[in-house]
PDB file of C-alpha atoms and ligand atoms in Angstrom:
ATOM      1  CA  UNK K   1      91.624 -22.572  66.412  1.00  0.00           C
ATOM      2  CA  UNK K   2      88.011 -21.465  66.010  1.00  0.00           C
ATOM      3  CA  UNK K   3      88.653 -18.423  63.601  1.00  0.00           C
ATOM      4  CA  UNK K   4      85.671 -18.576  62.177  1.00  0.00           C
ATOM      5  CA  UNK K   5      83.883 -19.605  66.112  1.00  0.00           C
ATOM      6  CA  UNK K   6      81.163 -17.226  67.513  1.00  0.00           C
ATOM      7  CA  UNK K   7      79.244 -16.204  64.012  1.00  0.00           C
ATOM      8  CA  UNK K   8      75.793 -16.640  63.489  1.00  0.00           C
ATOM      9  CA  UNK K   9      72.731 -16.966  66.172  1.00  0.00           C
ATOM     10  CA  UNK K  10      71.024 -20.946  66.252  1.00  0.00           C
ATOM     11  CA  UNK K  11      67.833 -21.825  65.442  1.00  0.00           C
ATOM     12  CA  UNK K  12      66.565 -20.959  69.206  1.00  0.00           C
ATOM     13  CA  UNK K  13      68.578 -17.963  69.412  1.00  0.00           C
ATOM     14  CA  UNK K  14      66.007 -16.567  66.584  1.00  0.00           C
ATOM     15  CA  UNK K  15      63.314 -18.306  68.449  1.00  0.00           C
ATOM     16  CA  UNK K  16      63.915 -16.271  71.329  1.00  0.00           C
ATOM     17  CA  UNK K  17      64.495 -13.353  69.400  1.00  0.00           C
ATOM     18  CA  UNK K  18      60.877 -13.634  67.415  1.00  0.00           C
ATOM     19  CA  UNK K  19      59.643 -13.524  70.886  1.00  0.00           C
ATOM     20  CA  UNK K  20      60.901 -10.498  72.006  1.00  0.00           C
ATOM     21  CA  UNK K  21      60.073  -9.041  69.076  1.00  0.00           C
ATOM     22  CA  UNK K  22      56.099 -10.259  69.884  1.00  0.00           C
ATOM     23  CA  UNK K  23      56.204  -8.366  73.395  1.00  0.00           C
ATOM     24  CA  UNK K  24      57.690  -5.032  71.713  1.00  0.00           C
ATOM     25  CA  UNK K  25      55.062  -5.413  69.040  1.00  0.00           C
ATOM     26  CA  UNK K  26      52.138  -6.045  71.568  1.00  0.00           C
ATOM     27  CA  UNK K  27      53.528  -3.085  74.471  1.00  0.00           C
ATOM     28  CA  UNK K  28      53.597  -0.709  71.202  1.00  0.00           C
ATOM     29  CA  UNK K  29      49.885  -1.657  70.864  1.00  0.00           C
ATOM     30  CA  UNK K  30      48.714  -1.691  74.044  1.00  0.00           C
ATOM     31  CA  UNK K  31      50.283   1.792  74.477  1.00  0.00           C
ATOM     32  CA  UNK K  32      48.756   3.393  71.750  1.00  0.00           C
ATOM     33  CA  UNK K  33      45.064   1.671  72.568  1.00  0.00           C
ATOM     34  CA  UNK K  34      45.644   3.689  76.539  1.00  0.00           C
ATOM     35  CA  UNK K  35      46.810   6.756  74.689  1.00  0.00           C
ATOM     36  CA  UNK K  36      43.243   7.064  72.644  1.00  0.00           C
ATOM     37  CA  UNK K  37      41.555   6.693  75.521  1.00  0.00           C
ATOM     38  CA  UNK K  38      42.735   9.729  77.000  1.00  0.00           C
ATOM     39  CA  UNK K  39      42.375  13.479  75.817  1.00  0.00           C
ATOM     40  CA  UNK K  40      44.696  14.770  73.471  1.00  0.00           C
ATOM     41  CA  UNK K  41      46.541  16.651  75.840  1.00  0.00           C
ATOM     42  CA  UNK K  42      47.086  13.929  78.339  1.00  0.00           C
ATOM     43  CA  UNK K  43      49.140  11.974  75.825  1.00  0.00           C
ATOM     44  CA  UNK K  44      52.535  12.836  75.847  1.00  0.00           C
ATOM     45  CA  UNK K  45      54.278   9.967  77.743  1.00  0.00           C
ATOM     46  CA  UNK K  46      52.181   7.252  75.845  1.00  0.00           C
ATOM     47  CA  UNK K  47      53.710   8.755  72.497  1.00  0.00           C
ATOM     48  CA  UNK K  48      57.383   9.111  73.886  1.00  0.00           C
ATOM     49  CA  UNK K  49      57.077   5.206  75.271  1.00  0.00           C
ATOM     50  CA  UNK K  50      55.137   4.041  72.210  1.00  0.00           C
ATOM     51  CA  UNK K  51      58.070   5.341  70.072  1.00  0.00           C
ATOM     52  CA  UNK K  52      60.756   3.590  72.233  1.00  0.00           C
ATOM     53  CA  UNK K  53      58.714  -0.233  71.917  1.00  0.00           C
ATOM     54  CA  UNK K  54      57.969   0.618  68.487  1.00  0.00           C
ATOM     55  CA  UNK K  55      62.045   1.164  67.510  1.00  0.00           C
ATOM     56  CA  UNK K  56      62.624  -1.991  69.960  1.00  0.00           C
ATOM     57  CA  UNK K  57      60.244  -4.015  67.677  1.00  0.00           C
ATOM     58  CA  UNK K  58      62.161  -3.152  64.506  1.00  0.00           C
ATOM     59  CA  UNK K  59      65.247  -3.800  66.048  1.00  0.00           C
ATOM     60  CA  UNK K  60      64.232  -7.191  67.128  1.00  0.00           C
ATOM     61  CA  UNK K  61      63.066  -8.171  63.648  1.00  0.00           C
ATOM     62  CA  UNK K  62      66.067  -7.735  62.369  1.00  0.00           C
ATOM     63  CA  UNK K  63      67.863  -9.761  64.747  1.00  0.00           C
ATOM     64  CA  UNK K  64      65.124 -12.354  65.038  1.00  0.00           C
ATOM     65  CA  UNK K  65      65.864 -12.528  61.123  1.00  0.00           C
ATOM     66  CA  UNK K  66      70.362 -12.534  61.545  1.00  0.00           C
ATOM     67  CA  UNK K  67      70.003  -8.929  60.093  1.00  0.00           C
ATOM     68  CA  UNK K  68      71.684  -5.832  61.347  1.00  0.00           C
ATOM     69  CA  UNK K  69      74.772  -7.230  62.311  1.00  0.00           C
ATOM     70  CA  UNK K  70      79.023  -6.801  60.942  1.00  0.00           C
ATOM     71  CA  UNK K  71      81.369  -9.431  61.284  1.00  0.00           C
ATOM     72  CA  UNK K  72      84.726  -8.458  62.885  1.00  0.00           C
ATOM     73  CA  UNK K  73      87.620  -9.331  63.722  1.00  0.00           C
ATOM     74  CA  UNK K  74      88.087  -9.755  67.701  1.00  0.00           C
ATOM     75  CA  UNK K  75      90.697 -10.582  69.818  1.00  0.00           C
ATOM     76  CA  UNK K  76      90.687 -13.245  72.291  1.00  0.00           C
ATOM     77  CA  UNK K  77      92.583 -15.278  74.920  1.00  0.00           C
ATOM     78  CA  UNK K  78      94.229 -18.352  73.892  1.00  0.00           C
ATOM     79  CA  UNK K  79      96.957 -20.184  76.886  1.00  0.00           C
ATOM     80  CA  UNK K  80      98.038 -16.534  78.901  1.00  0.00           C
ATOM     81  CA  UNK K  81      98.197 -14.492  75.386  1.00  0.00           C
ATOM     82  CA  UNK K  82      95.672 -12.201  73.708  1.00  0.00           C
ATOM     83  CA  UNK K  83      95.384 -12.989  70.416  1.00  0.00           C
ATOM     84  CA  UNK K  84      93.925 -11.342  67.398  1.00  0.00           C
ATOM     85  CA  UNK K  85      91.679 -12.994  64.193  1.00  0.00           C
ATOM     86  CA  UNK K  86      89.150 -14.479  65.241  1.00  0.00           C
ATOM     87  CA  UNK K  87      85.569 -13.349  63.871  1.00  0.00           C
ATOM     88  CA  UNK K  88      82.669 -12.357  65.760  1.00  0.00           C
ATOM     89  CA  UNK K  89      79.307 -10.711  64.661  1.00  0.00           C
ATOM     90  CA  UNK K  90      78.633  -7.349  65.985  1.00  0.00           C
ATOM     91  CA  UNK K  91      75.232  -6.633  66.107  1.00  0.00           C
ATOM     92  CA  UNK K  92      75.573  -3.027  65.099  1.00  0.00           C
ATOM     93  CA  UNK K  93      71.528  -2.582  64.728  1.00  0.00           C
ATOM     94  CA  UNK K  94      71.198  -2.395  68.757  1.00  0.00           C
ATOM     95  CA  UNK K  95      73.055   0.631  69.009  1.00  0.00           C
ATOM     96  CA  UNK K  96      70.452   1.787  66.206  1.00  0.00           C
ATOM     97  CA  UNK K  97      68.035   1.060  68.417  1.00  0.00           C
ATOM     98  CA  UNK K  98      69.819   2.302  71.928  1.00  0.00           C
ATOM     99  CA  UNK K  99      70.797   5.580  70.127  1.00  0.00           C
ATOM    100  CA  UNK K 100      67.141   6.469  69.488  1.00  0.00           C
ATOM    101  CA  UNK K 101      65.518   4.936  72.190  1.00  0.00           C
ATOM    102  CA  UNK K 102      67.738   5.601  75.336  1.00  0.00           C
ATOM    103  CA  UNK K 103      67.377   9.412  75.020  1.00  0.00           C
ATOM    104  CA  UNK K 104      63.602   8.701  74.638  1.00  0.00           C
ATOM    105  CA  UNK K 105      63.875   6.900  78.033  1.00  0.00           C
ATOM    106  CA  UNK K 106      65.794   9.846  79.567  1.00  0.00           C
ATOM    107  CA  UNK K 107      63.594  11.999  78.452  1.00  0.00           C
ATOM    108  CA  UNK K 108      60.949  10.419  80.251  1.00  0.00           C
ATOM    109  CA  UNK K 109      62.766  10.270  83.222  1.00  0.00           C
ATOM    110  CA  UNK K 110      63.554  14.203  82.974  1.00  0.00           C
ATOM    111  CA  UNK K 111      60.597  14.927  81.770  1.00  0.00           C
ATOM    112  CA  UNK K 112      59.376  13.545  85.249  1.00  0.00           C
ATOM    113  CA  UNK K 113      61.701  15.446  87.397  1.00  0.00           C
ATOM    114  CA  UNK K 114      60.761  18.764  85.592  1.00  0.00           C
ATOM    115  CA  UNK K 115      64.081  19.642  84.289  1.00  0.00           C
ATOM    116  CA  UNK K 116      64.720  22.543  82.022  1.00  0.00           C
ATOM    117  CA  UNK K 117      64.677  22.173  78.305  1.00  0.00           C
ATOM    118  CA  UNK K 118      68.465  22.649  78.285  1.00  0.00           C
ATOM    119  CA  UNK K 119      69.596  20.543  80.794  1.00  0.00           C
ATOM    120  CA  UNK K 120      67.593  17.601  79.545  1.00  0.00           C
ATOM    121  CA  UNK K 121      68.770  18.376  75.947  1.00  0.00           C
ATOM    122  CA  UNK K 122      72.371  18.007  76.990  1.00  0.00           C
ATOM    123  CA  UNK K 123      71.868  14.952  79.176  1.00  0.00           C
ATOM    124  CA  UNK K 124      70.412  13.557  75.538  1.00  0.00           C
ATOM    125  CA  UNK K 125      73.874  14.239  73.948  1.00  0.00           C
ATOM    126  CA  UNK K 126      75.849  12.804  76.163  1.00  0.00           C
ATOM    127  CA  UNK K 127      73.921   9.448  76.381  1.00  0.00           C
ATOM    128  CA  UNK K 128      74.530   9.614  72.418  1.00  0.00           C
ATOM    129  CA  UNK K 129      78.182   9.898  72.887  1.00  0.00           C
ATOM    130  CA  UNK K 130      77.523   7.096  75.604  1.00  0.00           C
ATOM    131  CA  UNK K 131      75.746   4.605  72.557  1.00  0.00           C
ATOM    132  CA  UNK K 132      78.002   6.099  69.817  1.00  0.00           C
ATOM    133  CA  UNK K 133      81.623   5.331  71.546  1.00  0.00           C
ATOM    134  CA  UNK K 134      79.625   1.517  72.189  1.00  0.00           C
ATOM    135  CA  UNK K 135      79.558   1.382  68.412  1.00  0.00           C
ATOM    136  CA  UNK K 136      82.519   2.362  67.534  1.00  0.00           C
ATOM    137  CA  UNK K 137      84.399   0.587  70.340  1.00  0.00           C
ATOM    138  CA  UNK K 138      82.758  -2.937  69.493  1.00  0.00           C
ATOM    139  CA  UNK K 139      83.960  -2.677  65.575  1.00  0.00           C
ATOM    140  CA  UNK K 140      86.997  -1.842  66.908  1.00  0.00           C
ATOM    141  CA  UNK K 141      89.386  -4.944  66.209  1.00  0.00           C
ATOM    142  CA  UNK K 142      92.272  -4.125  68.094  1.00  0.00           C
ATOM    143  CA  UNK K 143      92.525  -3.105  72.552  1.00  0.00           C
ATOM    144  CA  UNK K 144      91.736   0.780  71.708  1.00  0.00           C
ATOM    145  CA  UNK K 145      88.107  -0.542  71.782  1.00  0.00           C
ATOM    146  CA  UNK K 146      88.636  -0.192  75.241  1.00  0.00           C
ATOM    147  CA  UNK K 147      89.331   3.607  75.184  1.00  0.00           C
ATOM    148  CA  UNK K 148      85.533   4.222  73.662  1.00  0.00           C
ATOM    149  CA  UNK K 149      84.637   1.868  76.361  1.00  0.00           C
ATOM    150  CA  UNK K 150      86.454   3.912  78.785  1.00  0.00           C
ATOM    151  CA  UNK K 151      84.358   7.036  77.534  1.00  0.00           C
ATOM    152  CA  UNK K 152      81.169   5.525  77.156  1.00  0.00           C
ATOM    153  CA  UNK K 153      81.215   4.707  80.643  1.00  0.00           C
ATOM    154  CA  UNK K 154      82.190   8.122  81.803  1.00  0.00           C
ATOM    155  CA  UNK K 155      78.840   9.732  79.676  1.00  0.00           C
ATOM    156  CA  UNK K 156      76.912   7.012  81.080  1.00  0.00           C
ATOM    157  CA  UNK K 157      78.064   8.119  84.610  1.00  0.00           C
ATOM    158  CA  UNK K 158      77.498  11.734  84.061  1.00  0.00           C
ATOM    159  CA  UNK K 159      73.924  10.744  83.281  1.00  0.00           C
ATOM    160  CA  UNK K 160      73.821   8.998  86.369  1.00  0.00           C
ATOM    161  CA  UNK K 161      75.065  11.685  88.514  1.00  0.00           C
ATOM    162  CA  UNK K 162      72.393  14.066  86.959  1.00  0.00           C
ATOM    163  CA  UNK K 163      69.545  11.803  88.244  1.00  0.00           C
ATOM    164  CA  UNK K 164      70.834  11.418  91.267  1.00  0.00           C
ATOM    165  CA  UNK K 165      71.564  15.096  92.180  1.00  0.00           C
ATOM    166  CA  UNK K 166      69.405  17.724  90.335  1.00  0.00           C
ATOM    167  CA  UNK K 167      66.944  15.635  88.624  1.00  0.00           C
ATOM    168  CA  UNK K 168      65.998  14.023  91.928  1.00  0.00           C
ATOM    169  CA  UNK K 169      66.280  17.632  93.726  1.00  0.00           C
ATOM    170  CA  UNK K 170      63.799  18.913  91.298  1.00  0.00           C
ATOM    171  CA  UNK K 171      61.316  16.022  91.175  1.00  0.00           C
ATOM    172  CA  UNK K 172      61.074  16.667  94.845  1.00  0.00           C
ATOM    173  CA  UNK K 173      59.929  19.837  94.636  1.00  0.00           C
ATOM    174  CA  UNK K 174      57.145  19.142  92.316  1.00  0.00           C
ATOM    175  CA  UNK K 175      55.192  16.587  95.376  1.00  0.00           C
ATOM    176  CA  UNK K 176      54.727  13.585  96.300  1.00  0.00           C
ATOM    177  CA  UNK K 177      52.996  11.746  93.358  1.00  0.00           C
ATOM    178  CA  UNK K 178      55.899  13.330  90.680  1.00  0.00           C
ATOM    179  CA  UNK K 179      58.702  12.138  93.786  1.00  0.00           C
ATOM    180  CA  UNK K 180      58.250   8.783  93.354  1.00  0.00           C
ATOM    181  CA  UNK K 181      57.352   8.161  89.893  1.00  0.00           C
ATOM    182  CA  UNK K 182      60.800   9.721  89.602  1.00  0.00           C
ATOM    183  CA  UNK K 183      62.165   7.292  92.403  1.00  0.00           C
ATOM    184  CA  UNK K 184      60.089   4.334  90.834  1.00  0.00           C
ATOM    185  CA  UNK K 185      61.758   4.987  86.797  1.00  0.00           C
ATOM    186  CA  UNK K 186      64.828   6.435  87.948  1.00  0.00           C
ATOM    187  CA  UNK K 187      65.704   3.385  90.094  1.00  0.00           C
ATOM    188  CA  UNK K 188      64.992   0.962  87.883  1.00  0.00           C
ATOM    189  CA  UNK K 189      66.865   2.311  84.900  1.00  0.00           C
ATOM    190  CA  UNK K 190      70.060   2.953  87.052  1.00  0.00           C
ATOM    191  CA  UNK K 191      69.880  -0.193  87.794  1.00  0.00           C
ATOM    192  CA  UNK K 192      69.509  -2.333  84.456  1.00  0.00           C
ATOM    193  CA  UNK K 193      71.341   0.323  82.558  1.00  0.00           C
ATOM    194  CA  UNK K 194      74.521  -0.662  84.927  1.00  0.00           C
ATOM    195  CA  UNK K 195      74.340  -3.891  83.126  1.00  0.00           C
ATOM    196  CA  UNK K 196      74.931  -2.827  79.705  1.00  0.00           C
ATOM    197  CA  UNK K 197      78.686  -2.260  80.233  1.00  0.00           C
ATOM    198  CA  UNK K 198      79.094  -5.622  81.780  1.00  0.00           C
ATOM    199  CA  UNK K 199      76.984  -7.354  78.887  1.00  0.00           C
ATOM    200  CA  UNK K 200      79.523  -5.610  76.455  1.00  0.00           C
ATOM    201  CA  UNK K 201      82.448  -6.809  78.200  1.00  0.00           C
ATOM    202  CA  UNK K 202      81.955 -10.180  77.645  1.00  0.00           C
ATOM    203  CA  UNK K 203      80.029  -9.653  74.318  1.00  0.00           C
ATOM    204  CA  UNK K 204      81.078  -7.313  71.804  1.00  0.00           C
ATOM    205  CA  UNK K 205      84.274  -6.005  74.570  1.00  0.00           C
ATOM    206  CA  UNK K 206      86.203  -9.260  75.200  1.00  0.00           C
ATOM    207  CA  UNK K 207      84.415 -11.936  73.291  1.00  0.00           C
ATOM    208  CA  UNK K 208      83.699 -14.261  76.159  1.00  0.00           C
ATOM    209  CA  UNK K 209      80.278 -15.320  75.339  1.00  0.00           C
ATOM    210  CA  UNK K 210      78.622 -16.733  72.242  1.00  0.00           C
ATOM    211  CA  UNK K 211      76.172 -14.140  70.083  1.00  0.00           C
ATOM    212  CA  UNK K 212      73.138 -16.470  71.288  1.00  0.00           C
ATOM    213  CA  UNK K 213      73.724 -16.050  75.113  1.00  0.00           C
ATOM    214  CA  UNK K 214      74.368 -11.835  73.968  1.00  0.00           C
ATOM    215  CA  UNK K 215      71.056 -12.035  72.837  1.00  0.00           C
ATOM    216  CA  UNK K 216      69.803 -13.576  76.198  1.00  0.00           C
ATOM    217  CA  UNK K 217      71.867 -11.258  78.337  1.00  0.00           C
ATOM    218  CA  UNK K 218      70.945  -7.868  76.425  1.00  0.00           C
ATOM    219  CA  UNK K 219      67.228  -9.004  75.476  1.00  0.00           C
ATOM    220  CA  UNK K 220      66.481  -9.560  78.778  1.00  0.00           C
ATOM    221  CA  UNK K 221      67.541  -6.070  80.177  1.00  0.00           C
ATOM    222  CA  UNK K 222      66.261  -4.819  76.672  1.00  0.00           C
ATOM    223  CA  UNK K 223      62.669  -6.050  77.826  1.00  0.00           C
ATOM    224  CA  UNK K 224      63.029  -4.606  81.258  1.00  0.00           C
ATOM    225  CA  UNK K 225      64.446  -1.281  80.690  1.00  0.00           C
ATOM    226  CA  UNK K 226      61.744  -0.610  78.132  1.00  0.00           C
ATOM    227  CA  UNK K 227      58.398  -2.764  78.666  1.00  0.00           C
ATOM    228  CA  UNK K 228      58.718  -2.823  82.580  1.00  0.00           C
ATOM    229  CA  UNK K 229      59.919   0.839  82.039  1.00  0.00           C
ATOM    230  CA  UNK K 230      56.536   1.434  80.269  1.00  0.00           C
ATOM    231  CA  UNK K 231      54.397  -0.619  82.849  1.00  0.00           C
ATOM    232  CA  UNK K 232      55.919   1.447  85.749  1.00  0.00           C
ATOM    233  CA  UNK K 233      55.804   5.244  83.996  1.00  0.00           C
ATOM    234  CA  UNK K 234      53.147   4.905  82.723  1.00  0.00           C
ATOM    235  CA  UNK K 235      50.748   3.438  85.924  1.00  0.00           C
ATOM    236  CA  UNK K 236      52.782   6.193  88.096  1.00  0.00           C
ATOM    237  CA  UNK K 237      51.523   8.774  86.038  1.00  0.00           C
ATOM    238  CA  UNK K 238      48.145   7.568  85.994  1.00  0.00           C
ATOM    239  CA  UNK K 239      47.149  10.765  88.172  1.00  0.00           C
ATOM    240  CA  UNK K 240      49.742  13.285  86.981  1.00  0.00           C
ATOM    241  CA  UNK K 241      48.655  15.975  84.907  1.00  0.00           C
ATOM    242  CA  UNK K 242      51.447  16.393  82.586  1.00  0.00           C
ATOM    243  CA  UNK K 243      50.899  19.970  81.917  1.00  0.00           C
ATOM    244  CA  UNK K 244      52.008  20.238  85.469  1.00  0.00           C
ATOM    245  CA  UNK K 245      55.005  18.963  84.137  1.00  0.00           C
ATOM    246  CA  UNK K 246      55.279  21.319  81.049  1.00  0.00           C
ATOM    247  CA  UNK K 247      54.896  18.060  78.963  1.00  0.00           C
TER     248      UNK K 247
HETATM  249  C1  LIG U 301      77.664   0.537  76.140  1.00  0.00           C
HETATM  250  C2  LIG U 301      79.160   0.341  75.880  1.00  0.00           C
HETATM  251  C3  LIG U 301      79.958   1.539  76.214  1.00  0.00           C
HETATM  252  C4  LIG U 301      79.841   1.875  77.672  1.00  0.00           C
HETATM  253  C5  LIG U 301      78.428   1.869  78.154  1.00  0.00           C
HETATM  254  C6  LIG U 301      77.390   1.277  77.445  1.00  0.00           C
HETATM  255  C7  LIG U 301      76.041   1.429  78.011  1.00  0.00           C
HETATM  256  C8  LIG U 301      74.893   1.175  77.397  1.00  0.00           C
HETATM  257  C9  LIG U 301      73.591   1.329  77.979  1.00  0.00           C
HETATM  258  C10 LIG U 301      72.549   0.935  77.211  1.00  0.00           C
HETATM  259  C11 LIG U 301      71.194   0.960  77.571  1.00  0.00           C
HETATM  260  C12 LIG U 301      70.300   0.452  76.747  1.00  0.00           C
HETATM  261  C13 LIG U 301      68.887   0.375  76.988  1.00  0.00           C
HETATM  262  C14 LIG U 301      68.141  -0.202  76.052  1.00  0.00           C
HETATM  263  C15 LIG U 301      66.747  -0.360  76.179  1.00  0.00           C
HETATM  264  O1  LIG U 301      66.201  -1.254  75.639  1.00  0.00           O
HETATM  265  C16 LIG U 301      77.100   1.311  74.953  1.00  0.00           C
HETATM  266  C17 LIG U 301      77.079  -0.865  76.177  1.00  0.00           C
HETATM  267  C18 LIG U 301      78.175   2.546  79.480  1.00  0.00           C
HETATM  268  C19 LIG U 301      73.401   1.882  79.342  1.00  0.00           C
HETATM  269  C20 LIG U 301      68.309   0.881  78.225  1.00  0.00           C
END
């Protein structure tokens, strides 16, 4: 009955993992070689996007190497019944990752749209309560899993709701060139960070796909929402001065 079905990544699960790992490693680099070549004081969004390729790269070690993960028990679907016992891993070291780096992102984002110090502090909490009930919820053996679920996805549509209303609003205000590097990162990450949820439903949630094609699903939105993250906030900034921005 396959209790023991759905542990370990293969052999080209890791390969694919070792080169992830690569691009996180070589973005961190090329981030830091554009910082130095700008004044001090112009810096502040290479270090905050450095930081989030640099915890990617760490994180993708470990998985590259099977590290970083719990084995659990899961239930699943056998005939028309859900049935309970049969192990999966759970990757815990993502949310590692996802509960450093996604307030990282946000705070680029924010950082963008002006916000106050405040307001993007809280939006920071609740995308931790967004990762944390993730966690929690996917070592969760039994259906509650689906309550943290339930709450992650409210946080992660509070966060949305701020971007859309007054983050946008604000980043308006501030001209053109802020407007739509705003538009340009704010866009993108709504739209990859939709796909998290559904990439936990049918990973870690309900157990529908095997850990090598969760490591296809998530590493290719982890590659987008943080390298093509970089490429985009960074080149839209290229003419912002972020003391404008208070950054
Ligand atoms: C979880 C499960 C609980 C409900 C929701 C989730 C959303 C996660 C997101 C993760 C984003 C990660 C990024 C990583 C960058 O590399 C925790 C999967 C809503 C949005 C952007």
């Amino acid at each position: 009955n396959g209790v023991t079905a759905d542990i370990h990544i293969t052999e080209r699960g890791s390969d694919w993992l070792w080169a992830a790992f690569s691009m996180f490693a070589l973005t961190t680099i090329l981030i830091l070689v554009a910082a130095y070549r700008k004044p001090a004081r112009d810096r502040a969004f290479h270090y905050i996007t450095a930081a989030i390729t640099l915890v990617a790269t760490i994180a993708y070690y470990s998985m590259a190497s099977d590290l970083g993960f719990a084995i659990t028990q899961v239930e699943f679907v056998r005939g028309s019944s859900l049935v309970s016992g049969r192990l999966r891993q759970i990757w815990y070291v993502r949310y590692i990752d996802w509960v450093i780096t996604t307030p990282l992102l946000l705070l680029d984002i924010l950082l963008t749209a002006g916000l106050p110090w405040p307001r993007i502090l809280f939006v920071m909490l609740v995308d931790e309560v967004m990762i944390i009930t993730g966690l929690v919820g996917s070592l969760t053996p039994s259906r509650y899993k689906w309550g943290y679920f339930t709450f992650g996805c409210a946080a992660m549509l509070y966060i949305f709701f701020t971007l859309i209303g007054p983050a946008r609003r604000n980043a308006k205000l501030l001209g053109d060139d802020v407007y739509r590097a705003f538009l340009l990162t704010g866009v993108w990450t709504l739209g990859l960070w939709t796909l998290y949820p559904i990439a936990w439903g049918v990973s870690d949630g309900g157990n529908v796909i095997s850990p090598d094609s969760e490591m296809v699903f998530y590493g290719v939105l982890d590659v987008l929402a943080k390298i093509g993250f970089s490429g985009i906030l960074l080149w839209a900034h290229r003419n912002i001065d972020p003391a404008r921005l208070g950054a």
